[in-house]
Coordinates of C-alpha atoms and ligand atoms in Angstrom, one line a residue:
M42 CA 32.3 -146.3 -18.8
H43 CA 36.1 -146.4 -18.9
T44 CA 38.0 -149.2 -17.4
T45 CA 39.4 -148.1 -14.0
R46 CA 42.4 -149.8 -12.5
R47 CA 42.5 -147.8 -9.3
L48 CA 39.6 -145.9 -7.7
L49 CA 40.9 -143.1 -5.6
L50 CA 38.4 -141.7 -3.1
V51 CA 39.1 -138.1 -2.0
L52 CA 37.2 -136.7 1.0
G53 CA 36.0 -133.1 1.3
D54 CA 38.8 -132.2 3.7
Q55 CA 41.5 -133.8 1.5
L56 CA 41.5 -131.4 -1.5
S57 CA 45.3 -131.3 -2.0
F58 CA 47.0 -132.1 -5.3
N59 CA 49.8 -133.6 -3.2
L60 CA 47.5 -136.0 -1.3
A61 CA 49.3 -139.3 -0.7
S62 CA 46.7 -141.4 -2.4
L63 CA 47.0 -139.3 -5.6
H64 CA 50.8 -139.9 -5.9
G65 CA 51.6 -141.8 -9.0
L66 CA 48.1 -141.3 -10.4
D67 CA 47.7 -142.7 -13.9
T68 CA 45.5 -140.4 -16.0
K69 CA 44.7 -143.3 -18.4
S70 CA 43.5 -145.9 -16.0
D71 CA 42.7 -144.2 -12.6
T72 CA 39.6 -142.4 -11.5
V73 CA 39.2 -140.0 -8.6
L74 CA 35.9 -140.2 -6.8
L75 CA 34.4 -137.2 -4.9
A76 CA 31.0 -137.4 -3.3
E77 CA 28.8 -134.8 -1.5
V78 CA 26.9 -136.8 1.1
M79 CA 24.1 -136.0 3.5
E80 CA 25.4 -138.1 6.3
E81 CA 28.6 -135.9 6.7
A82 CA 26.6 -132.6 6.3
R83 CA 24.0 -133.6 8.9
H84 CA 25.9 -135.8 11.4
V85 CA 26.0 -132.6 13.4
P86 CA 24.1 -129.5 12.2
H87 CA 27.0 -128.0 10.5
H88 CA 27.0 -124.2 9.9
P89 CA 25.6 -123.6 6.4
Q90 CA 28.8 -121.7 5.4
K91 CA 30.9 -124.7 6.3
I92 CA 28.8 -127.0 4.1
A93 CA 29.0 -124.4 1.3
L94 CA 32.8 -124.1 1.7
I95 CA 33.4 -127.9 1.5
F96 CA 31.0 -128.6 -1.4
S97 CA 32.2 -125.6 -3.4
A98 CA 35.9 -126.4 -2.8
M99 CA 35.2 -130.0 -3.8
R100 CA 33.6 -128.9 -7.0
H101 CA 36.5 -126.6 -7.8
F102 CA 39.0 -129.3 -7.0
A103 CA 37.2 -131.7 -9.3
E104 CA 37.3 -129.2 -12.1
A105 CA 41.0 -128.5 -11.5
L106 CA 41.8 -132.2 -11.6
Q107 CA 39.9 -132.6 -14.8
Q108 CA 41.8 -129.7 -16.3
R109 CA 44.9 -131.7 -15.5
G110 CA 43.6 -134.5 -17.6
I111 CA 42.5 -136.6 -14.6
R112 CA 39.3 -138.6 -14.7
V113 CA 36.9 -137.6 -12.0
Q114 CA 33.6 -139.2 -10.9
Y115 CA 31.8 -136.5 -9.0
V116 CA 28.6 -137.2 -7.1
A117 CA 26.5 -134.0 -6.3
L118 CA 24.3 -133.9 -3.2
D119 CA 21.1 -133.8 -5.2
D120 CA 22.1 -136.5 -7.7
P121 CA 19.1 -138.9 -7.6
E122 CA 21.4 -141.9 -7.4
N123 CA 23.3 -140.5 -4.4
T124 CA 23.1 -143.0 -1.6
G125 CA 23.9 -140.4 1.1
S126 CA 27.0 -141.7 2.9
V127 CA 30.7 -142.0 1.9
P128 CA 30.9 -145.8 2.4
S129 CA 27.8 -146.5 0.5
E130 CA 29.0 -144.3 -2.4
L131 CA 32.3 -146.0 -2.4
R132 CA 30.6 -149.4 -2.6
R133 CA 28.3 -148.2 -5.3
W134 CA 31.2 -147.0 -7.5
Q135 CA 33.3 -150.0 -6.7
A136 CA 30.4 -152.2 -8.0
L137 CA 29.9 -150.1 -11.1
M138 CA 33.6 -149.6 -12.1
Q139 CA 35.0 -152.9 -10.8
P140 CA 38.5 -151.4 -10.1
D141 CA 41.4 -153.6 -9.2
E142 CA 42.3 -151.4 -6.3
V143 CA 40.6 -148.8 -4.0
H144 CA 42.8 -146.2 -2.4
I145 CA 42.1 -143.7 0.4
T146 CA 44.2 -141.4 2.5
E147 CA 43.6 -141.8 6.2
C148 CA 40.6 -139.8 7.4
G149 CA 40.4 -136.9 9.8
D150 CA 37.4 -138.4 11.6
W151 CA 37.6 -141.7 13.5
R152 CA 33.9 -142.4 12.9
L153 CA 34.2 -142.1 9.1
E154 CA 37.5 -144.1 9.0
Q155 CA 35.9 -146.9 11.0
S156 CA 32.8 -146.9 8.7
L157 CA 35.1 -147.2 5.7
K158 CA 37.2 -150.0 7.3
D159 CA 33.9 -151.8 8.0
C160 CA 32.4 -151.3 4.6
G161 CA 33.4 -154.7 3.2
L162 CA 35.9 -153.4 0.6
A163 CA 39.7 -154.1 0.5
I164 CA 41.1 -150.6 0.8
Q165 CA 44.7 -149.6 0.4
W166 CA 45.3 -146.9 3.0
H167 CA 47.8 -144.0 2.7
L168 CA 49.4 -141.9 5.5
D169 CA 48.2 -138.3 5.4
S170 CA 51.5 -136.7 4.6
R171 CA 50.0 -133.2 4.9
F172 CA 50.9 -133.5 8.6
L173 CA 54.5 -133.3 9.9
C174 CA 54.0 -136.1 12.5
T175 CA 52.5 -139.5 11.6
R176 CA 50.1 -141.2 14.0
T177 CA 52.8 -143.8 14.7
E178 CA 55.5 -141.3 15.4
F179 CA 53.2 -139.6 17.9
S180 CA 52.2 -142.7 19.7
N181 CA 55.9 -143.7 20.0
W182 CA 56.6 -140.3 21.5
A183 CA 53.7 -140.6 23.9
K184 CA 54.5 -144.1 25.0
G185 CA 55.0 -144.5 28.7
K186 CA 54.0 -140.9 29.5
K187 CA 51.2 -140.4 32.0
Q188 CA 50.6 -136.9 31.0
L189 CA 51.7 -135.3 27.7
R190 CA 53.2 -131.9 27.4
L191 CA 52.9 -129.8 24.3
E192 CA 56.2 -127.9 24.9
F193 CA 58.3 -131.1 24.6
F194 CA 56.5 -132.3 21.6
Y195 CA 56.8 -128.9 20.0
R196 CA 60.6 -128.9 20.4
E197 CA 60.7 -132.3 18.7
M198 CA 58.7 -130.8 15.8
R199 CA 61.0 -127.8 15.6
R200 CA 64.0 -130.2 15.4
K201 CA 62.3 -132.4 12.8
S202 CA 61.3 -129.4 10.6
G203 CA 64.4 -127.4 11.2
L204 CA 62.3 -124.3 11.5
L205 CA 63.8 -121.3 13.5
L206 CA 66.9 -123.3 14.4
N207 CA 70.5 -122.2 14.6
G208 CA 73.1 -124.3 12.8
D209 CA 73.9 -126.1 16.1
G210 CA 70.3 -127.1 16.6
T211 CA 69.5 -124.5 19.3
P212 CA 66.4 -122.3 18.9
V213 CA 66.8 -119.0 17.2
G214 CA 66.6 -116.2 19.8
G215 CA 67.8 -118.4 22.6
A216 CA 64.3 -119.8 23.6
W217 CA 61.8 -122.2 22.1
N218 CA 58.7 -120.3 23.1
F219 CA 57.9 -116.5 23.2
D220 CA 54.3 -116.9 24.2
A221 CA 54.7 -114.5 27.1
D222 CA 55.1 -111.7 24.5
N223 CA 51.9 -112.6 22.8
R224 CA 49.3 -111.6 25.4
K225 CA 48.7 -108.0 24.8
A226 CA 45.2 -106.4 24.8
L227 CA 44.4 -104.2 21.7
P228 CA 45.5 -100.6 22.4
K229 CA 43.0 -97.9 21.5
G230 CA 43.5 -96.5 18.0
I231 CA 44.9 -99.6 16.4
R232 CA 42.8 -100.7 13.5
P233 CA 43.0 -104.2 12.2
P234 CA 43.1 -104.7 8.4
S235 CA 39.7 -105.1 6.7
P236 CA 39.2 -108.8 6.1
A237 CA 39.9 -110.2 2.6
R238 CA 36.7 -111.3 0.9
F239 CA 36.2 -113.6 -2.1
S240 CA 33.1 -113.1 -4.2
P241 CA 31.2 -116.3 -5.0
D242 CA 31.6 -117.4 -8.6
A243 CA 29.0 -119.4 -10.6
I244 CA 30.0 -122.7 -8.9
T245 CA 29.8 -121.3 -5.4
Q246 CA 26.5 -119.6 -6.2
D247 CA 25.0 -123.0 -7.3
V248 CA 26.3 -124.5 -4.0
L249 CA 24.9 -121.6 -1.9
A250 CA 21.5 -122.3 -3.5
L251 CA 21.8 -126.0 -2.8
V252 CA 22.8 -125.4 0.8
A253 CA 19.9 -122.8 1.3
K254 CA 17.5 -125.4 0.0
H255 CA 18.6 -128.4 2.1
F256 CA 20.1 -126.9 5.3
S257 CA 17.8 -124.0 6.2
S258 CA 17.2 -125.5 9.6
H259 CA 20.9 -125.4 10.5
Y260 CA 22.0 -122.4 12.6
G261 CA 24.1 -119.7 11.0
A262 CA 24.1 -117.1 8.2
L263 CA 24.7 -118.1 4.6
D264 CA 24.6 -114.8 2.8
T265 CA 27.8 -113.5 4.3
F266 CA 29.8 -116.3 2.7
S267 CA 33.1 -114.9 1.3
Y268 CA 35.7 -117.6 2.0
P269 CA 38.3 -118.8 -0.4
V270 CA 37.2 -122.0 -2.2
T271 CA 40.2 -122.7 -4.5
H272 CA 43.9 -123.1 -4.0
A273 CA 44.6 -119.7 -5.7
E274 CA 42.1 -117.9 -3.5
A275 CA 43.4 -119.5 -0.4
Q276 CA 46.9 -118.5 -1.4
A277 CA 45.6 -114.9 -1.9
L278 CA 44.2 -114.9 1.6
W279 CA 47.5 -116.1 2.9
V280 CA 49.5 -113.4 1.1
Y281 CA 47.1 -110.8 2.4
F282 CA 47.8 -112.0 5.9
L283 CA 51.5 -112.0 5.4
D284 CA 51.3 -108.4 4.1
W285 CA 48.8 -107.0 6.6
G286 CA 48.2 -109.3 9.6
L287 CA 51.3 -111.2 10.5
A288 CA 53.5 -108.4 12.0
A289 CA 50.8 -107.6 14.6
F290 CA 49.5 -111.2 15.0
G291 CA 51.9 -112.2 17.7
D292 CA 51.3 -109.2 20.0
Y293 CA 47.5 -109.3 19.7
Q294 CA 46.7 -112.9 19.0
D295 CA 44.9 -113.2 22.4
A296 CA 43.1 -109.8 22.2
M297 CA 39.4 -109.5 21.7
A298 CA 37.4 -106.4 20.6
S299 CA 33.8 -105.6 20.1
D300 CA 32.5 -105.9 16.5
E301 CA 36.0 -106.9 15.3
P302 CA 35.6 -110.6 14.6
F303 CA 38.9 -111.1 12.8
L304 CA 41.5 -108.7 14.2
F305 CA 44.9 -109.7 13.0
H306 CA 44.1 -113.4 12.6
A307 CA 44.9 -115.2 9.3
R308 CA 41.5 -117.0 9.0
I309 CA 43.4 -119.7 7.0
S310 CA 42.6 -122.7 9.3
A311 CA 39.6 -123.9 7.3
A312 CA 41.5 -123.6 4.0
L313 CA 44.5 -125.5 5.6
N314 CA 42.3 -128.2 7.1
I315 CA 40.6 -129.0 3.8
G316 CA 43.8 -129.1 1.8
L317 CA 43.8 -125.7 0.0
L318 CA 47.0 -124.6 1.7
D319 CA 50.2 -126.5 2.6
L320 CA 51.5 -126.6 6.2
R321 CA 55.2 -126.7 5.2
Q322 CA 54.9 -123.8 2.8
L323 CA 53.0 -121.6 5.4
C324 CA 55.8 -122.3 8.0
S325 CA 58.5 -121.6 5.5
D326 CA 56.9 -118.3 4.4
V327 CA 56.7 -117.2 8.1
E328 CA 60.3 -118.1 8.8
S329 CA 61.4 -116.3 5.7
A330 CA 59.5 -113.2 6.8
Y331 CA 61.3 -113.3 10.1
L332 CA 64.7 -113.8 8.5
A333 CA 64.0 -110.9 6.1
G334 CA 63.4 -108.7 9.1
S335 CA 59.8 -108.0 8.3
I336 CA 58.3 -109.5 11.5
A337 CA 59.5 -110.0 15.1
L338 CA 60.5 -113.4 16.4
N339 CA 57.5 -113.6 18.8
A340 CA 55.1 -113.3 15.8
A341 CA 57.0 -115.9 13.7
E342 CA 57.5 -118.3 16.6
G343 CA 53.9 -117.9 17.8
F344 CA 52.5 -118.7 14.4
I345 CA 54.8 -121.7 13.7
R346 CA 54.0 -123.1 17.2
Q347 CA 50.3 -123.1 16.4
L348 CA 50.9 -125.1 13.2
I349 CA 53.7 -127.6 14.0
G350 CA 53.2 -127.6 17.8
W351 CA 49.6 -127.4 18.8
R352 CA 47.9 -128.5 15.6
E353 CA 50.0 -131.6 15.3
Y354 CA 49.8 -132.3 19.0
V355 CA 46.0 -132.4 19.1
R356 CA 45.9 -134.6 16.1
G357 CA 48.3 -137.0 17.7
V358 CA 46.2 -137.1 20.9
Y359 CA 43.0 -137.7 18.9
W360 CA 44.3 -140.8 17.1
L361 CA 46.1 -142.1 20.1
K362 CA 43.1 -142.0 22.3
M363 CA 40.0 -142.5 20.1
P364 CA 37.3 -143.8 20.5
D365 CA 37.4 -143.6 24.3
Y366 CA 38.6 -140.0 24.3
A367 CA 35.2 -138.8 23.1
E368 CA 33.5 -140.2 26.2
G369 CA 35.7 -138.2 28.7
N370 CA 33.7 -136.3 31.4
A371 CA 36.2 -136.0 34.2
F372 CA 34.1 -133.5 36.2
G373 CA 30.9 -135.6 35.8
N374 CA 29.0 -132.8 34.1
T375 CA 25.3 -133.2 33.6
R376 CA 24.0 -129.8 32.5
S377 CA 22.7 -129.3 29.0
L378 CA 24.1 -126.8 26.6
P379 CA 22.0 -123.6 27.0
E380 CA 19.9 -122.6 24.0
F381 CA 21.6 -119.2 23.7
Y382 CA 24.7 -120.9 22.3
W383 CA 22.6 -121.4 19.1
T384 CA 21.0 -117.9 19.1
G385 CA 23.3 -115.5 21.0
E386 CA 20.4 -114.3 23.1
T387 CA 22.1 -113.6 26.3
R388 CA 22.9 -110.3 28.2
M389 CA 26.5 -111.3 28.8
N390 CA 28.2 -109.1 26.2
C391 CA 31.3 -111.2 25.7
M392 CA 29.2 -114.3 25.1
R393 CA 26.8 -112.4 22.7
Q394 CA 29.8 -111.0 20.7
A395 CA 31.5 -114.4 20.4
I396 CA 28.3 -116.3 19.6
D397 CA 26.9 -113.7 17.2
Q398 CA 30.1 -113.6 15.1
S399 CA 30.3 -117.4 15.1
L400 CA 26.7 -117.6 13.7
E401 CA 27.5 -114.8 11.2
H402 CA 30.9 -116.0 10.0
A403 CA 31.4 -119.5 11.3
Y404 CA 34.5 -118.1 12.9
A405 CA 35.8 -117.0 16.3
H406 CA 39.5 -116.9 17.2
H407 CA 41.1 -119.3 19.7
I408 CA 40.7 -117.0 22.8
Q409 CA 37.1 -116.4 22.1
R410 CA 36.6 -120.1 21.9
L411 CA 38.8 -121.0 24.9
M412 CA 38.2 -118.1 27.3
V413 CA 34.7 -117.0 26.5
T414 CA 32.3 -119.6 25.2
G415 CA 34.5 -122.5 26.3
N416 CA 35.2 -121.0 29.7
F417 CA 31.5 -120.5 30.3
A418 CA 30.8 -124.1 29.4
L419 CA 33.5 -125.3 31.7
L420 CA 32.4 -123.1 34.7
A421 CA 28.7 -124.0 34.1
G422 CA 29.4 -127.8 34.0
I423 CA 28.0 -128.5 30.5
V424 CA 28.0 -132.1 29.3
P425 CA 31.3 -132.3 27.2
S426 CA 29.8 -134.1 24.3
Q427 CA 27.2 -131.4 23.9
I428 CA 29.7 -128.5 23.8
C429 CA 31.9 -130.6 21.5
A430 CA 29.1 -131.1 19.1
W431 CA 28.4 -127.3 19.1
Y432 CA 32.0 -126.5 18.3
L433 CA 32.1 -129.1 15.6
A434 CA 28.9 -127.7 14.0
I435 CA 29.5 -124.0 14.3
Y436 CA 33.1 -123.5 13.1
M437 CA 34.2 -123.5 9.6
D438 CA 37.6 -125.1 10.5
A439 CA 36.2 -127.7 12.9
F440 CA 36.9 -131.3 12.0
D441 CA 36.7 -134.1 14.5
W442 CA 40.5 -134.6 14.9
V443 CA 41.1 -131.0 15.8
E444 CA 37.8 -130.0 17.4
L445 CA 37.5 -132.9 19.9
P446 CA 40.9 -132.6 21.7
N447 CA 40.6 -128.8 21.7
T448 CA 37.2 -128.8 23.2
L449 CA 37.0 -131.9 25.3
G450 CA 40.7 -131.7 26.5
M451 CA 41.8 -128.1 26.4
V452 CA 38.5 -126.3 27.0
M453 CA 36.6 -128.7 29.3
H454 CA 39.5 -130.6 30.9
A455 CA 37.2 -133.5 30.5
D456 CA 40.1 -135.9 29.8
G457 CA 41.3 -135.5 33.4
G458 CA 44.3 -133.5 32.4
Y459 CA 45.9 -135.8 29.8
L460 CA 46.2 -133.0 27.1
G461 CA 46.6 -129.9 29.3
S462 CA 48.0 -129.7 32.9
K463 CA 45.2 -127.4 34.3
P464 CA 41.7 -126.3 33.4
Y465 CA 41.6 -122.9 31.6
C466 CA 39.0 -121.5 34.0
A467 CA 38.9 -117.7 34.5
S468 CA 36.7 -115.1 36.1
G469 CA 35.4 -112.0 34.2
Q470 CA 38.7 -110.3 35.1
Y471 CA 40.5 -112.1 32.3
I472 CA 37.9 -111.1 29.8
K473 CA 38.1 -107.5 31.0
R474 CA 41.8 -107.5 30.6
M475 CA 41.9 -108.9 27.1
S476 CA 38.9 -107.1 25.6
D477 CA 36.5 -104.1 25.7
Y478 CA 33.5 -106.4 26.1
C479 CA 32.8 -105.4 29.7
H480 CA 32.2 -101.7 28.8
G481 CA 29.1 -102.7 26.8
C482 CA 27.7 -105.2 29.2
T483 CA 24.6 -105.3 31.4
Y484 CA 26.7 -106.9 34.1
K485 CA 29.4 -105.4 36.3
V486 CA 32.7 -107.2 36.0
S487 CA 33.8 -105.6 39.3
E488 CA 31.0 -107.3 41.2
S489 CA 30.6 -111.0 42.1
I490 CA 27.5 -111.5 44.3
T491 CA 25.1 -108.7 43.5
D492 CA 22.2 -109.2 41.1
D493 CA 24.1 -107.3 38.4
A494 CA 27.4 -109.0 39.0
C495 CA 29.3 -110.6 36.1
P496 CA 28.1 -114.3 36.0
F497 CA 31.7 -115.4 35.2
N498 CA 32.9 -114.3 38.6
S499 CA 30.6 -116.3 40.9
L500 CA 30.6 -119.3 38.5
Y501 CA 34.4 -119.3 38.6
W502 CA 34.5 -119.6 42.3
H503 CA 31.6 -122.0 42.3
F504 CA 33.6 -124.2 39.9
L505 CA 36.7 -124.2 42.1
M506 CA 34.6 -124.9 45.2
R507 CA 32.7 -127.8 43.7
H508 CA 35.8 -129.4 42.2
G509 CA 38.2 -128.8 45.1
D510 CA 38.7 -132.5 45.7
R511 CA 40.0 -133.0 42.2
L512 CA 41.8 -129.7 41.7
R513 CA 43.4 -128.7 45.0
G514 CA 46.2 -131.3 44.5
N515 CA 47.1 -129.7 41.1
N516 CA 50.4 -127.8 41.5
R517 CA 49.4 -125.2 39.0
M518 CA 46.2 -124.4 40.9
G519 CA 47.9 -123.8 44.3
M520 CA 47.7 -120.0 44.2
T521 CA 44.1 -120.0 43.0
Y522 CA 43.0 -122.1 46.0
K523 CA 45.1 -120.0 48.3
N524 CA 43.1 -117.0 47.2
L525 CA 39.9 -118.9 47.8
D526 CA 41.0 -119.9 51.3
R527 CA 41.9 -116.4 52.1
M528 CA 38.3 -115.3 51.5
D529 CA 36.1 -115.1 54.6
E530 CA 33.4 -117.8 55.0
S531 CA 30.4 -115.4 54.3
K532 CA 31.9 -114.3 51.0
Q533 CA 32.5 -117.9 50.0
Q534 CA 28.9 -118.7 50.9
A535 CA 27.6 -115.7 48.9
L536 CA 29.5 -116.7 45.9
W537 CA 28.2 -120.2 46.2
R538 CA 24.6 -119.0 46.4
R539 CA 25.0 -116.7 43.4
G540 CA 26.6 -119.5 41.4
E541 CA 23.7 -121.9 42.5
W542 CA 21.1 -119.3 41.4
L543 CA 22.8 -118.9 38.0
L544 CA 23.1 -122.6 37.4
A545 CA 19.5 -123.2 38.4
K546 CA 18.5 -120.6 35.9
L547 CA 20.3 -122.6 33.2
D548 CA 18.6 -125.8 34.3
E549 CA 15.2 -124.1 33.9
G550 CA 16.2 -123.4 30.3
G551 CA 16.6 -119.7 31.1
A552 CA 19.3 -117.2 30.0
F553 CA 21.0 -114.3 31.8
Ligands
SF4_875 FE1 31.4 -110.9 30.0 FE2 31.2 -110.4 32.6 FE3 32.5 -108.7 31.1 FE4 29.8 -109.0 30.9 S1 30.9 -108.2 32.7 S2 31.3 -108.8 29.2 S3 29.6 -111.1 31.3 S4 33.1 -110.8 31.5

């Protein structure tokens, strides 16, 4: 074995050549360690395609490093010596190689970072420079604020990055945010581009066989795998989006359509989150497309806001508030996650569409997650940790730092309103407005209390009634409660009874 001066551990979501811990790497004396471990694959039952993506991308990254003359120690999942966890693999290789130094870039998962900090080795930690805002910068910004607001943080990030700014520091177009232009339903006759697909090469086929062997009990299809697993493929997916998706992305980013799982969405979040794409390059490409006149400002601004606004914001909240954040349950929910989240076996067409495509592709876009599956979990009073575990398991791009604040804070309002000022609760009317799902549904979205009434309707009012003490004082909920108060008593009671019936059905383990 070569003498190793520095051992550089790279995690499965850190596959960037520019990773901070790889800066100044010496090809003669340093070794990069990558390990596929059972603990990370099974800590929740991750979708088989997500495991395949990470293992395949890790193997391709290791190969690319070796082609650059870098020494790599790669531990495959079925290596008989594999000890099964990241800290134990790090200890094993530290003992075998006796390096002078061990280097790691900060993790995306509090649990894993703690376990590495507790593993008994002296580790030199590096900031994750793939993000625009460091953990410390965020906590300085948040200091003294009772409630955080994305909009103000986002403006800071626009100023910091210089994106879409005039020479005098004012926002291009005269406003920071054009979200109001980005809420259109999909008109009839508009066809989204067919999704870019990437055929599995020999490395990916080996990984798919490995995943099929070890993770057959996890929910989700494996044979539809067609995600990019290299930097070049991820870049091709990105260019495809720039050419075919971006111009319409802004207008229809909140739209949903039956049997159209991807619409105009980029589907780059998984590649970005594991290091195959670079945040700054993506933003700069989008800004350039706007400046060249190929896309409208609302499309450019909406996309950039997702990346340097929301994405950085939720990461900041995660590191500021963990580990207590994961325990949040502001509404005191006690109901278990219904089984149909894992199977799609429900007669609610919107839920079936969103869950089926999640199982099929490990993907659903943000409105399907927030306003369909998430909205249902919020209205039904599901235990936050259970719905968080579902999102973490089922989505290709879900890593703890991004999934937890999005689900627990944004979807479930379980942090008591720290991350978002009001719960994103909605009746079936929202789903009807933004999709064609209701046309193909057993239930009637126009009804609330009949046996065939849309379950979202009564559950929405039931949610507002049972949490009135907490929510009536919220300024942004005033109009909603006025509407409730305007209803006559008998209507309110009928909504309550229908909601109770539906919730009892869930408690019996039933579906509807
Ligand atoms: Fe969903 Fe209700 Fe519409 Fe059915 S009627 S698709 S349950 S919103």
